[in-house]
mmCIF file of C-alpha atoms and ligand atoms in Angstrom:
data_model
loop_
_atom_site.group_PDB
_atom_site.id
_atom_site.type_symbol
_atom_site.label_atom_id
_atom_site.label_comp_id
_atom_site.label_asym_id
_atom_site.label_seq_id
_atom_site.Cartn_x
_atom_site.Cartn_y
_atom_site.Cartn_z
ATOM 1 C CA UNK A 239 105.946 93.889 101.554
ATOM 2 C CA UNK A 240 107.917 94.812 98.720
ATOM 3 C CA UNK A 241 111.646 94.483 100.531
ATOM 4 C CA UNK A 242 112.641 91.826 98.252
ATOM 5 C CA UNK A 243 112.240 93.699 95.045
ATOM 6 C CA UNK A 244 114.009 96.445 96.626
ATOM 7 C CA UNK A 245 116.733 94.430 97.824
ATOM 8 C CA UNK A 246 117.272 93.251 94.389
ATOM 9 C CA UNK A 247 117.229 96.866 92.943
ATOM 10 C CA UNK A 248 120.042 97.587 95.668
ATOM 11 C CA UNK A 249 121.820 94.420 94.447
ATOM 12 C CA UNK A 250 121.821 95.583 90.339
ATOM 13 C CA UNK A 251 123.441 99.052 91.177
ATOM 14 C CA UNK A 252 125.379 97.724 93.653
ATOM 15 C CA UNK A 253 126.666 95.023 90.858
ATOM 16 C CA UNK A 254 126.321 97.520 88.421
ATOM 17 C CA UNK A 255 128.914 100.069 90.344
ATOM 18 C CA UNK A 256 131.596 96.861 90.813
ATOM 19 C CA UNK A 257 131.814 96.062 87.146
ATOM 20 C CA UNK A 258 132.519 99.970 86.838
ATOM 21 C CA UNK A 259 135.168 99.431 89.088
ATOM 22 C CA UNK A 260 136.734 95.738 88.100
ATOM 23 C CA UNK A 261 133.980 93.559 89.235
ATOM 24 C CA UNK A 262 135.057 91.889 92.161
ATOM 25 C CA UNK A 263 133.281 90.842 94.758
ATOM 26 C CA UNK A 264 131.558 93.185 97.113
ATOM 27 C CA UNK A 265 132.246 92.540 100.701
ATOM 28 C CA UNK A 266 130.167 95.558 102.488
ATOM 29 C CA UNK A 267 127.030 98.045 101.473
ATOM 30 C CA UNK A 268 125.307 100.717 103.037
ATOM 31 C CA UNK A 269 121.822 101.841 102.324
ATOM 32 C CA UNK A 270 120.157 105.295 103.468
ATOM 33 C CA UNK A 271 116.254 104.476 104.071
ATOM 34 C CA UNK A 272 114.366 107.802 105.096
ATOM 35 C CA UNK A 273 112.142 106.909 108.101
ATOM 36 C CA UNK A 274 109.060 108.378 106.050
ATOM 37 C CA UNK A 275 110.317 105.805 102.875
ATOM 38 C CA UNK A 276 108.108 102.942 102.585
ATOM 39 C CA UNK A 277 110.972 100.356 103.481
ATOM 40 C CA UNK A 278 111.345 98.934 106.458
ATOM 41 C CA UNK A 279 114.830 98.009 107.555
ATOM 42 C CA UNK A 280 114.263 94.909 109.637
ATOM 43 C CA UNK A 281 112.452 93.379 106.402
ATOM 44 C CA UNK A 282 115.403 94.372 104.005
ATOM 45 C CA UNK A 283 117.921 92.614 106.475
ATOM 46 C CA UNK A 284 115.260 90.274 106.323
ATOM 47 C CA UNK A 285 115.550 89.621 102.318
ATOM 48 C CA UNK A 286 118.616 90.616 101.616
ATOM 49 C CA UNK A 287 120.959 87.426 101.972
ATOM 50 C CA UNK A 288 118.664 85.210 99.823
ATOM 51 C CA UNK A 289 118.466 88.008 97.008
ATOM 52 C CA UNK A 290 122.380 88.588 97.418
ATOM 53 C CA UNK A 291 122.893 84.584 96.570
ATOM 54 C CA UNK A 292 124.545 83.867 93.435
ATOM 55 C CA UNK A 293 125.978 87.548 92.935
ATOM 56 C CA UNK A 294 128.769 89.899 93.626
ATOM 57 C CA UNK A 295 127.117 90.138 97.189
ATOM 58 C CA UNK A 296 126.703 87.402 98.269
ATOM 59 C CA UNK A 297 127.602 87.128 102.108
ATOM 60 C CA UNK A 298 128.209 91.037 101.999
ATOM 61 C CA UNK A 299 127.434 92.760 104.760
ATOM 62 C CA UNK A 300 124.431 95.226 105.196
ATOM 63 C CA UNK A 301 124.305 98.211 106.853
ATOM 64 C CA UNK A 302 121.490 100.578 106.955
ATOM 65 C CA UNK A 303 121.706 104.238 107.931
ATOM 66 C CA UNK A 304 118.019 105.281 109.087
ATOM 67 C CA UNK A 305 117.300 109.169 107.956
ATOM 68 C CA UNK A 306 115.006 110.951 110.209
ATOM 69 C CA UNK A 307 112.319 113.041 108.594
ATOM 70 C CA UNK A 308 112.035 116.687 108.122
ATOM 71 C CA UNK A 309 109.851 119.460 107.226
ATOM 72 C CA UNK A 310 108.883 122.641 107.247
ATOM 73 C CA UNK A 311 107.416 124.867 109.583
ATOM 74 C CA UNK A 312 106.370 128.116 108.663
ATOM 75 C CA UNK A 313 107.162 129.643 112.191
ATOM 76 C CA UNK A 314 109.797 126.938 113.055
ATOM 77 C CA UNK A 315 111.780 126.334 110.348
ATOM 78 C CA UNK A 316 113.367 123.106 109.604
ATOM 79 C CA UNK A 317 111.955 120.568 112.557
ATOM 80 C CA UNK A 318 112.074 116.843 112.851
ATOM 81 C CA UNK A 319 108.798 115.470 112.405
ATOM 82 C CA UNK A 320 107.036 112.275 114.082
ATOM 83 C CA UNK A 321 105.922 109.160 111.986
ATOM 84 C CA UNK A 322 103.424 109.098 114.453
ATOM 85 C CA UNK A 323 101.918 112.661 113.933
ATOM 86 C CA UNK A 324 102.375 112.736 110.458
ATOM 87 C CA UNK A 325 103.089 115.609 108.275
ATOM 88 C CA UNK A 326 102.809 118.421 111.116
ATOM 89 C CA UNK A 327 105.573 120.123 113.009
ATOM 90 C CA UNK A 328 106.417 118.670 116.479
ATOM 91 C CA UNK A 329 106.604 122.003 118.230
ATOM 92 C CA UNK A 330 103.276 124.143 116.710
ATOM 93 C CA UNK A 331 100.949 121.222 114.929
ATOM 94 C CA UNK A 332 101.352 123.538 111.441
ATOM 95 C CA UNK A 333 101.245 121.151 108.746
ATOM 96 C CA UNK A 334 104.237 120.650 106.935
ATOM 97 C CA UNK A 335 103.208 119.027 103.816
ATOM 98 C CA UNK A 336 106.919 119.045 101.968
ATOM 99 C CA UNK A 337 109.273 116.330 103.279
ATOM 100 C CA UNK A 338 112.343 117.590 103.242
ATOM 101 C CA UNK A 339 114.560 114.778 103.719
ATOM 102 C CA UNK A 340 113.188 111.243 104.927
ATOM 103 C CA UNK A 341 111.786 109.568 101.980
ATOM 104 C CA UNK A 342 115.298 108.501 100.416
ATOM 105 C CA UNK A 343 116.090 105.037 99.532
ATOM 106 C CA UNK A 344 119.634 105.088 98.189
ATOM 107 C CA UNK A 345 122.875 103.085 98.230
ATOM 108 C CA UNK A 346 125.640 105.085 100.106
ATOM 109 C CA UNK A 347 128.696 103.225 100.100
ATOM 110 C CA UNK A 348 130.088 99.547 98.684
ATOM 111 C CA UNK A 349 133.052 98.449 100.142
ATOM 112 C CA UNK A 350 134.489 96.056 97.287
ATOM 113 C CA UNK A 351 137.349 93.813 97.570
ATOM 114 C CA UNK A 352 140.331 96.311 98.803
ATOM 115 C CA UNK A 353 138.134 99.355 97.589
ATOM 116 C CA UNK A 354 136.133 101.685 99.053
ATOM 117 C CA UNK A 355 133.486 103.658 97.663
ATOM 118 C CA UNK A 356 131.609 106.766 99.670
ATOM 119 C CA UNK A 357 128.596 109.022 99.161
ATOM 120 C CA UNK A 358 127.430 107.266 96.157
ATOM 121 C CA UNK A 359 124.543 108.909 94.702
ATOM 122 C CA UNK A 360 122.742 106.411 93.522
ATOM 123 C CA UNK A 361 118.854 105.699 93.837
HETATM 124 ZN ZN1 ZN B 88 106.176 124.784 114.193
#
């Protein structure tokens, strides 16, 4: 669906984050996608190398950390929830209509030419 526009979001901070830093080329990313996010990985592997041509990333390397969703349970707490159930907790079927964590779409890391950049907090 709408991988390749996201791709090419990644891309702009990504390039946006090397000129910040000297603007060379950037060899490695990684991406946090929440399981519960819209995105789905395979596709942005999928688009990624044709929207990284003719920029700072081209040929860089993609890695994507997958984020498991959470909510909350009112007798449980903090519990992992199930795409496939939706938004209920695992253990007691409550409904857990706030998503905790699982919806993120965020660049974590660029590894730039002899530079490397962690826990980026960029959306
Ligand atoms: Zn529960």
């Amino acid at each position: 669906m709408h991988e390749a526009s996201v791709a090419l979001d990644l891309i702009r901070v990504a390039e946006t984050v090397a000129l910040e830093h000297g603007g060379g080329r950037i060899l490695a990313l990684t991406v946090r996608i929440g399981q519960w996010s819209a995105v789905v990985p395979e596709a942005l592997h999928a688009a990624f190398p044709a929207c990284a041509e003719g920029t700072l990333l081209a040929g860089a390397h993609l890695s994507i950390q997958l984020v498991p969703g959470v909510g909350l349970c009112p007798l449980h707490g903090r519990v992992e929830l199930e795409l496939q159930r939706g938004l209920r907790c695992p253990n007691c079927d409550a409904p857990t209509p706030q998503l905790l964590q699982g919806d993120e779409l965020e660049l974590d890391g660029l590894e730039l030419d002899g530079l490397e950049l962690d826990g980026l907090e960029l959306a």
